[in-house]
Tab-separated table of C-alpha atoms in Angstrom:
chain	number	residue	atom	x	y	z
X	660	MET	CA	5.440	3.138	2.923
X	661	LYS	CA	5.831	6.589	4.498
X	662	PHE	CA	3.615	8.600	6.938
X	663	ASP	CA	3.000	11.226	4.211
X	664	GLU	CA	1.101	8.555	2.164
X	665	VAL	CA	-1.512	8.283	4.892
X	666	ILE	CA	-4.535	10.536	4.433
X	667	GLY	CA	-4.800	13.048	7.388
X	668	GLN	CA	-4.435	11.624	11.059
X	669	GLU	CA	-1.630	13.981	11.893
X	670	GLU	CA	-2.257	13.689	15.681
X	671	VAL	CA	-2.014	9.965	15.664
X	672	LYS	CA	1.106	10.080	13.481
X	673	GLU	CA	2.813	12.484	15.960
X	674	ARG	CA	1.826	10.369	18.967
X	675	LEU	CA	3.296	7.329	17.385
X	676	LEU	CA	6.560	9.131	16.456
X	677	GLN	CA	6.799	10.710	19.880
X	678	MET	CA	6.663	7.256	21.483
X	679	THR	CA	9.715	6.318	19.442
X	680	ARG	CA	11.541	9.520	20.052
X	681	GLU	CA	11.016	9.322	23.875
X	682	GLY	CA	11.964	5.589	24.059
X	683	ARG	CA	8.637	4.495	25.561
X	684	LEU	CA	7.278	2.330	22.846
X	685	PRO	CA	4.779	-0.286	24.148
X	686	HIS	CA	5.203	-3.821	22.909
X	687	ALA	CA	1.504	-3.936	21.740
X	688	ILE	CA	-0.525	-1.082	20.259
X	689	MET	CA	-4.054	-1.357	19.004
X	690	LEU	CA	-5.357	1.226	16.512
X	691	CYS	CA	-9.174	1.356	16.752
X	692	GLY	CA	-11.678	3.201	14.654
X	693	PRO	CA	-14.389	2.862	11.957
X	694	GLN	CA	-13.666	1.477	8.419
X	695	GLY	CA	-11.733	3.611	5.989
X	696	VAL	CA	-10.122	6.198	8.355
X	697	GLY	CA	-6.500	4.929	7.777
X	698	LYS	CA	-5.745	2.577	10.648
X	699	LYS	CA	-4.201	-0.034	8.491
X	700	ALA	CA	-2.163	2.653	6.588
X	701	LEU	CA	-0.996	4.011	9.921
X	702	ALA	CA	0.013	0.639	11.105
X	703	VAL	CA	2.040	-0.176	7.971
X	704	ALA	CA	3.725	3.173	7.767
X	705	PHE	CA	4.740	2.996	11.517
X	706	ALA	CA	5.993	-0.467	11.106
X	707	CYS	CA	8.095	0.729	8.143
X	708	HIS	CA	9.273	3.681	10.279
X	709	LEU	CA	10.460	1.326	13.082
X	710	LEU	CA	12.222	-0.982	10.741
X	711	GLY	CA	13.761	1.737	8.660
X	712	GLU	CA	14.195	5.444	9.522
X	713	SER	CA	14.177	5.130	13.308
X	714	ARG	CA	17.140	2.830	13.282
X	715	TYR	CA	19.759	4.710	11.063
X	716	GLU	CA	21.323	8.024	12.191
X	717	VAL	CA	23.746	7.765	9.259
X	718	ARG	CA	22.251	7.037	5.889
X	719	GLY	CA	24.413	4.622	3.923
X	720	ALA	CA	24.080	1.462	1.752
X	721	ARG	CA	22.562	-0.581	4.540
X	722	TYR	CA	19.838	2.086	5.023
X	723	GLU	CA	19.196	2.154	1.348
X	724	ASN	CA	18.930	-1.607	1.155
X	725	THR	CA	16.421	-1.562	4.079
X	726	GLU	CA	14.392	1.236	2.470
X	727	ALA	CA	14.173	-0.692	-0.836
X	728	MET	CA	12.790	-3.784	0.979
X	729	LEU	CA	10.176	-1.524	2.932
X	730	ARG	CA	9.071	0.054	-0.382
X	731	LYS	CA	8.106	-3.363	-1.556
X	732	LEU	CA	6.903	-4.454	1.925
X	733	GLU	CA	9.234	-7.357	1.669
X	734	HIS	CA	11.238	-6.788	4.797
X	735	PRO	CA	12.152	-9.991	6.624
X	736	ASP	CA	11.152	-8.663	10.000
X	737	LEU	CA	7.784	-7.342	9.029
X	738	HIS	CA	5.025	-9.992	9.535
X	739	PHE	CA	1.316	-9.563	8.622
X	740	THR	CA	-1.591	-11.502	10.022
X	741	TYR	CA	-5.038	-11.271	8.537
X	742	PRO	CA	-8.295	-13.238	8.228
X	743	THR	CA	-8.152	-16.112	5.902
X	744	ILE	CA	-10.547	-18.802	4.469
X	745	LYS	CA	-10.340	-22.443	3.571
X	746	LEU	CA	-10.229	-23.078	-0.223
X	747	PRO	CA	-11.573	-26.312	-1.688
X	748	SER	CA	-7.976	-27.080	-2.873
X	749	MET	CA	-6.778	-27.260	0.796
X	750	GLY	CA	-6.488	-30.653	2.407
X	751	SER	CA	-9.009	-31.586	4.997
X	752	ASP	CA	-6.437	-31.487	7.861
X	753	HIS	CA	-4.913	-28.111	6.689
X	754	THR	CA	-5.626	-25.057	8.900
X	755	PRO	CA	-5.452	-21.903	6.824
X	756	VAL	CA	-2.793	-19.372	7.738
X	757	SER	CA	-1.792	-15.988	6.531
X	758	ASP	CA	1.124	-17.399	4.502
X	759	ASP	CA	-1.258	-19.341	2.340
X	760	PHE	CA	-2.415	-15.994	0.954
X	761	ALA	CA	0.779	-14.030	1.143
X	762	HIS	CA	0.899	-13.357	-2.641
X	763	GLU	CA	-2.624	-12.189	-2.833
X	764	TRP	CA	-2.054	-9.930	0.230
X	765	HIS	CA	1.100	-8.466	-1.063
X	766	ASP	CA	-0.502	-7.730	-4.469
X	767	LEU	CA	-3.465	-5.975	-2.874
X	768	LEU	CA	-1.453	-4.033	-0.371
X	769	THR	CA	1.263	-2.731	-2.827
X	770	GLY	CA	-1.139	-2.451	-5.862
X	771	GLY	CA	-3.914	-0.187	-4.625
X	772	GLY	CA	-2.328	0.697	-1.181
X	773	PRO	CA	-3.460	-0.157	2.389
X	774	TYR	CA	-7.021	1.405	1.826
X	775	PHE	CA	-9.049	-1.635	1.050
X	776	THR	CA	-12.116	-3.296	2.451
X	777	MET	CA	-12.725	-6.886	3.643
X	778	ASP	CA	-14.833	-7.505	0.672
X	779	GLU	CA	-11.880	-6.530	-1.630
X	780	TRP	CA	-9.776	-8.937	0.451
X	781	MET	CA	-12.317	-11.765	0.071
X	782	THR	CA	-12.323	-11.357	-3.655
X	783	ALA	CA	-8.650	-11.420	-3.772
X	784	MET	CA	-8.677	-14.718	-1.867
X	785	GLY	CA	-11.426	-16.256	-3.982
X	786	GLY	CA	-14.012	-16.689	-1.255
X	787	GLU	CA	-16.734	-14.105	-1.489
X	788	ASN	CA	-19.444	-16.421	-0.015
X	789	GLN	CA	-17.389	-17.352	3.146
X	790	GLN	CA	-16.450	-15.661	6.446
X	791	ALA	CA	-12.782	-15.070	7.008
X	792	ILE	CA	-11.270	-15.747	10.479
X	793	ILE	CA	-7.853	-15.778	12.009
X	794	THR	CA	-7.198	-19.472	13.025
X	795	ALA	CA	-5.240	-21.015	15.786
X	796	GLY	CA	-2.773	-22.188	13.226
X	797	GLU	CA	-1.903	-18.635	12.760
X	798	SER	CA	-0.806	-17.929	16.258
X	799	ASP	CA	1.383	-21.018	16.108
X	800	GLU	CA	2.984	-19.455	12.920
X	801	LEU	CA	3.404	-16.136	14.763
X	802	VAL	CA	5.152	-17.921	17.677
X	803	ARG	CA	7.485	-19.612	15.290
X	804	LYS	CA	8.378	-16.519	13.227
X	805	LEU	CA	8.744	-14.153	16.173
X	806	SER	CA	10.776	-16.552	18.105
X	807	LEU	CA	13.489	-16.208	15.437
X	808	LYS	CA	16.296	-13.567	15.796
X	809	SER	CA	15.736	-10.312	13.975
X	810	SER	CA	17.555	-10.568	10.631
X	811	GLN	CA	18.472	-6.979	10.683
X	812	GLY	CA	19.308	-6.515	14.298
X	813	GLY	CA	16.310	-4.339	15.158
X	814	TYR	CA	12.592	-4.622	15.813
X	815	LYS	CA	10.336	-7.452	14.758
X	816	VAL	CA	6.986	-5.962	13.887
X	817	SER	CA	3.680	-7.928	13.652
X	818	VAL	CA	0.797	-6.328	12.046
X	819	ILE	CA	-2.481	-7.941	12.861
X	820	TRP	CA	-5.479	-6.755	10.690
X	821	LEU	CA	-8.871	-7.345	12.328
X	822	PRO	CA	-7.843	-9.294	15.523
X	823	GLU	CA	-11.558	-9.431	16.483
X	824	ARG	CA	-11.812	-12.181	13.895
X	825	MET	CA	-9.601	-14.590	15.803
X	826	ASN	CA	-11.319	-17.645	16.896
X	827	ILE	CA	-10.967	-18.307	20.725
X	828	ALA	CA	-8.088	-20.718	20.474
X	829	CYS	CA	-6.119	-18.185	18.402
X	830	ALA	CA	-7.021	-15.439	20.883
X	831	ASN	CA	-5.853	-17.355	23.789
X	832	LYS	CA	-2.521	-18.297	22.192
X	833	LEU	CA	-2.011	-14.653	21.144
X	834	LEU	CA	-2.673	-13.563	24.671
X	835	LYS	CA	0.226	-15.703	25.858
X	836	LEU	CA	2.418	-14.271	23.248
X	837	ILE	CA	1.537	-10.727	24.235
X	838	GLU	CA	1.986	-11.500	27.917
X	839	GLU	CA	5.460	-12.766	27.192
X	840	PRO	CA	6.629	-11.046	23.977
X	841	PRO	CA	9.837	-12.140	22.235
X	842	GLN	CA	12.679	-9.501	22.587
X	843	GLN	CA	12.253	-6.375	20.550
X	844	THR	CA	8.876	-7.388	19.068
X	845	VAL	CA	6.211	-4.939	18.495
X	846	PHE	CA	2.502	-5.838	17.816
X	847	LEU	CA	0.386	-3.416	15.821
X	848	MET	CA	-3.154	-4.371	15.814
X	849	VAL	CA	-5.823	-2.811	13.520
X	850	SER	CA	-9.331	-3.223	14.910
X	851	GLU	CA	-12.789	-2.009	13.758
X	852	GLU	CA	-14.681	-3.771	16.645
X	853	PRO	CA	-12.285	-3.978	19.607
X	854	ASP	CA	-15.120	-4.814	22.005
X	855	GLN	CA	-15.225	-8.382	20.372
X	856	LEU	CA	-11.801	-9.054	21.578
X	857	LEU	CA	-11.002	-10.781	24.800
X	858	GLU	CA	-10.851	-8.286	27.642
X	859	THR	CA	-7.521	-9.839	28.705
X	860	ILE	CA	-6.017	-8.919	25.391
X	861	ARG	CA	-7.506	-5.369	25.327
X	862	SER	CA	-6.018	-4.753	28.853
X	863	ARG	CA	-2.573	-5.668	27.720
X	864	VAL	CA	-2.482	-3.281	24.594
X	865	GLN	CA	-2.277	0.356	24.380
X	866	ARG	CA	-5.213	1.500	22.630
X	867	ILE	CA	-5.173	4.496	20.186
X	868	ASP	CA	-8.542	5.690	18.756
X	869	VAL	CA	-8.345	6.783	15.192
X	870	LYS	CA	-11.121	9.341	14.637
X	871	ARG	CA	-13.073	9.851	11.350
X	872	LEU	CA	-11.361	12.127	8.788
X	873	PRO	CA	-12.570	15.829	8.636
X	874	THR	CA	-14.625	16.643	5.557
X	875	GLU	CA	-11.940	19.186	4.595
X	876	THR	CA	-9.191	16.577	4.769
X	877	ILE	CA	-11.053	14.278	2.441
X	878	SER	CA	-11.873	16.991	0.085
X	879	GLN	CA	-8.283	18.267	-0.180
X	880	ALA	CA	-6.901	14.610	-0.657
X	881	LEU	CA	-9.440	14.105	-3.515
X	882	VAL	CA	-8.367	17.301	-5.389
X	883	GLU	CA	-4.592	16.575	-4.775
X	884	ARG	CA	-4.536	12.754	-5.315
X	885	ARG	CA	-7.557	12.086	-7.723
X	886	GLY	CA	-7.496	15.499	-9.623
X	887	ILE	CA	-11.273	16.187	-9.394
X	888	SER	CA	-12.794	19.647	-9.051
X	889	GLU	CA	-13.238	21.286	-5.651
X	890	GLU	CA	-16.934	21.359	-5.942
X	891	GLN	CA	-17.164	17.539	-6.780
X	892	ALA	CA	-14.670	16.934	-4.007
X	893	HIS	CA	-16.756	18.756	-1.439
X	894	ARG	CA	-19.901	16.720	-2.335
X	895	ILE	CA	-18.205	13.366	-2.208
X	896	SER	CA	-16.313	14.242	1.060
X	897	ARG	CA	-19.725	15.063	2.810
X	898	LEU	CA	-21.171	11.683	1.703
X	899	ALA	CA	-17.962	9.950	2.809
X	900	ASN	CA	-18.748	10.573	6.463
X	901	GLY	CA	-15.079	10.611	7.525
X	902	SER	CA	-14.131	7.482	5.466
X	903	TRP	CA	-11.614	7.727	2.717
X	904	LEU	CA	-12.703	4.357	1.428
X	905	ARG	CA	-16.180	5.595	1.062
X	906	ALA	CA	-14.965	8.595	-0.859
X	907	LEU	CA	-13.086	6.302	-3.201
X	908	GLN	CA	-16.266	4.334	-3.717
X	909	GLU	CA	-18.335	7.299	-4.561
X	910	LEU	CA	-15.852	8.226	-7.279
X	911	GLN	CA	-16.450	4.885	-9.066
X	912	VAL	CA	-19.104	4.668	-11.785
X	913	GLY	CA	-21.845	2.077	-11.038
X	914	THR	CA	-20.927	1.637	-7.370
X	915	GLU	CA	-22.334	-0.929	-5.030
X	916	ASN	CA	-24.385	1.879	-3.319
X	917	GLU	CA	-26.407	2.255	-6.549
X	918	GLN	CA	-27.267	-1.475	-6.359
X	919	PHE	CA	-28.089	-1.061	-2.593
X	920	LEU	CA	-30.428	1.972	-3.228
X	921	ASP	CA	-32.298	-0.026	-5.902
X	922	LEU	CA	-32.751	-2.883	-3.345
X	923	TYR	CA	-33.619	-0.343	-0.717
X	924	ILE	CA	-36.287	1.262	-2.900
X	925	SER	CA	-37.733	-2.127	-3.959
X	926	LEU	CA	-38.011	-3.412	-0.451
X	927	MET	CA	-39.847	-0.394	0.858
X	928	ARG	CA	-42.208	-0.236	-2.116
X	929	LEU	CA	-43.023	-3.828	-1.835
X	930	ALA	CA	-43.415	-3.770	1.934
X	931	TYR	CA	-45.743	-0.770	1.645
X	932	GLN	CA	-47.825	-2.640	-0.978
X	933	ARG	CA	-47.578	-5.807	1.183
X	934	LYS	CA	-46.498	-8.047	-1.803
X	935	ILE	CA	-45.462	-11.043	0.225
X	936	ARG	CA	-44.571	-13.218	-2.858
X	937	ASP	CA	-42.379	-10.425	-4.415
X	938	LEU	CA	-40.717	-9.933	-0.987
X	939	LYS	CA	-39.862	-13.525	-0.756
X	940	LYS	CA	-38.163	-13.132	-4.121
X	941	TRP	CA	-36.317	-10.024	-2.824
X	942	SER	CA	-35.014	-11.896	0.217
X	943	GLU	CA	-33.674	-14.687	-2.106
X	944	VAL	CA	-31.727	-12.173	-3.966
X	945	LEU	CA	-30.136	-10.871	-0.857
X	946	ALA	CA	-29.494	-14.447	0.234
X	947	GLY	CA	-27.532	-15.056	-2.851
X	948	PHE	CA	-24.884	-12.349	-1.835
X	949	GLY	CA	-21.865	-13.281	0.147
X	950	ARG	CA	-22.183	-12.606	3.859
X	951	GLU	CA	-19.843	-9.579	3.789
X	952	LYS	CA	-22.050	-7.994	1.133
X	953	GLN	CA	-25.201	-8.904	2.993
X	954	LYS	CA	-23.883	-7.141	6.046
X	955	ARG	CA	-22.815	-4.133	4.023
X	956	PHE	CA	-26.359	-3.878	2.584
X	957	LEU	CA	-27.782	-3.855	6.075
X	958	GLN	CA	-25.359	-1.057	7.043
X	959	TYR	CA	-26.476	0.812	3.975
X	960	PHE	CA	-30.148	0.104	5.032
X	961	LEU	CA	-29.454	1.675	8.419
X	962	ARG	CA	-27.737	4.745	6.856
X	963	MET	CA	-30.429	5.414	4.322
X	964	THR	CA	-33.245	5.063	6.927
X	965	ARG	CA	-31.429	7.446	9.205
X	966	GLU	CA	-31.022	9.949	6.333
X	967	CYS	CA	-34.798	9.623	5.486
X	968	PHE	CA	-35.569	10.328	9.159
X	969	MET	CA	-33.456	13.363	9.182
X	970	TYR	CA	-34.818	14.577	5.970
X	971	ASN	CA	-38.177	15.190	7.661
X	972	PHE	CA	-36.666	18.024	9.859
X	973	GLY	CA	-35.948	20.064	6.717
X	974	GLN	CA	-32.419	20.829	7.780
X	975	GLN	CA	-30.230	20.262	4.555
X	976	GLU	CA	-26.970	20.412	6.549
X	977	LEU	CA	-28.031	17.292	8.590
X	978	VAL	CA	-28.746	15.295	5.420
X	979	TYR	CA	-25.972	13.233	3.690
X	980	MET	CA	-27.567	11.722	0.435
X	981	THR	CA	-26.725	11.477	-3.166
X	982	GLU	CA	-29.131	13.179	-5.717
X	983	GLN	CA	-30.647	9.757	-6.443
X	984	GLU	CA	-31.141	9.017	-2.826
X	985	GLU	CA	-32.753	12.319	-2.024
X	986	GLN	CA	-34.965	12.074	-5.026
X	987	PHE	CA	-36.547	8.871	-3.410
X	988	ALA	CA	-36.472	10.268	0.108
X	989	LYS	CA	-38.780	13.202	-0.963
X	990	ASN	CA	-41.793	10.951	-1.090
X	991	PHE	CA	-40.718	8.208	1.222
X	992	ALA	CA	-39.183	9.953	4.251
X	993	ARG	CA	-42.643	10.606	5.992
X	994	PHE	CA	-42.915	6.927	6.496
X	995	VAL	CA	-39.951	6.802	8.918
X	996	ASN	CA	-40.838	8.641	12.023
X	997	GLU	CA	-40.492	8.834	15.747
X	998	ALA	CA	-42.699	5.725	16.286
X	999	ASN	CA	-40.674	3.288	14.064
X	1000	ILE	CA	-37.015	4.570	13.688
X	1001	LEU	CA	-35.698	2.734	16.631
X	1002	PRO	CA	-37.503	-0.546	16.055
X	1003	ILE	CA	-36.330	-0.333	12.452
X	1004	TYR	CA	-32.806	0.092	13.702
X	1005	ASP	CA	-33.070	-2.918	16.079
X	1006	LEU	CA	-34.455	-5.031	13.226
X	1007	ALA	CA	-31.438	-4.361	10.960
X	1008	ASN	CA	-28.908	-4.784	13.735
X	1009	ARG	CA	-30.553	-8.210	14.676
X	1010	ALA	CA	-30.188	-9.209	11.040
X	1011	ILE	CA	-26.554	-8.181	11.105
X	1012	ARG	CA	-25.870	-10.156	14.160
X	1013	ASP	CA	-27.714	-13.302	12.673
X	1014	ILE	CA	-25.842	-13.043	9.453
X	1015	GLY	CA	-22.554	-12.765	11.310
X	1016	GLN	CA	-23.531	-15.896	13.221
X	1017	ASN	CA	-24.166	-17.888	10.015
X	1018	ALA	CA	-27.875	-18.048	10.298
X	1019	ASN	CA	-29.835	-19.128	7.185
X	1020	ALA	CA	-29.799	-16.056	4.997
X	1021	LYS	CA	-33.190	-16.711	3.320
X	1022	ILE	CA	-35.013	-16.998	6.535
X	1023	VAL	CA	-33.244	-13.989	8.111
X	1024	PHE	CA	-34.204	-11.673	5.061
X	1025	PHE	CA	-37.597	-12.941	4.623
X	1026	ASP	CA	-38.400	-12.317	8.238
X	1027	PHE	CA	-36.626	-8.895	7.832
X	1028	THR	CA	-39.135	-8.049	4.928
X	1029	LEU	CA	-42.204	-9.108	6.947
X	1030	GLN	CA	-41.174	-7.077	10.003
X	1031	THR	CA	-40.612	-4.129	7.632
X	1032	ILE	CA	-44.215	-4.212	6.562
X	1033	VAL	CA	-45.419	-4.003	10.100
X	1034	LEU	CA	-42.897	-1.165	11.115
X	1035	LEU	CA	-43.929	1.030	8.150
X	1036	LEU	CA	-47.526	1.124	9.421
X	1037	GLN	CA	-46.418	2.523	12.613
X	1038	LYS	CA	-47.152	6.284	13.003
């Protein structure tokens, strides 16, 4: 993968390349930022650069062979670590590691490119209703792999996607590995929630913040890479809020957001009418989703509530809604006001926390609906 395949992020690209040119490449880098801005794509492209182009001043047969391996992401010195799940087919004493899902990872990474969500990864693994983590067994595998001599005589690169999903045993083992890295080893971490990592790990990596993509960058990429009209690209890029992944989702017919909008509308109408029995059924529908999807709905809930609040100010440039969302907001927005916007935010964030901690989803969402009734009455 090449840097020109990464959407935007020219400043980060140049910073990474400059580190290489000046010979001051740190042994551990952590790319941090929100979902969909290109962190994973940057990490994979930089890994390919370190293993390929940066090593060869003269382009010959060996260079071409290396490039061929990198195009397929099958270079022996390129190692991927990512969250995994335990399948029913695995033995009771087996600890899941990345190699168990290497085929699925490779297919997803090379098929649609490095822009994919955790939900897509969970689907690829066949575990939509579980929560994926990076186990202690993974750190043992990393120690084993990185202790071997580089097969090509250059760097060994370890790309770690979502290190915040490491359990504590894995995090402690990785810390030791980062403190005393094997020779010519570079760790490239890709994190969406770096604050959840051990402080001792964060202090030993060089953090690079990857910002949201400008609207113009997303719009241009949609026109050039997806062949849509400039007008449609502009509308989608505003809704994307700096995320290429969100832009791609908006392109799809029958997106998840349409389902989430129906659920949001249903919740607010039932809460306003105080239909407790129907709200219980609503909460059971949400409880039937996988935990990752439950959290995504709650994030959608937060966004939609924020847009309804901003709609009240009558400033169109501050509102980022689809036509269907705005149609609902015209009549509903007045119920989201200064008295309840912050409590509503707190309510949703608590639910996200509880779902992330494996709380009973039926209880979490039924309580969520009852609290919503109370908050909608506040003026």
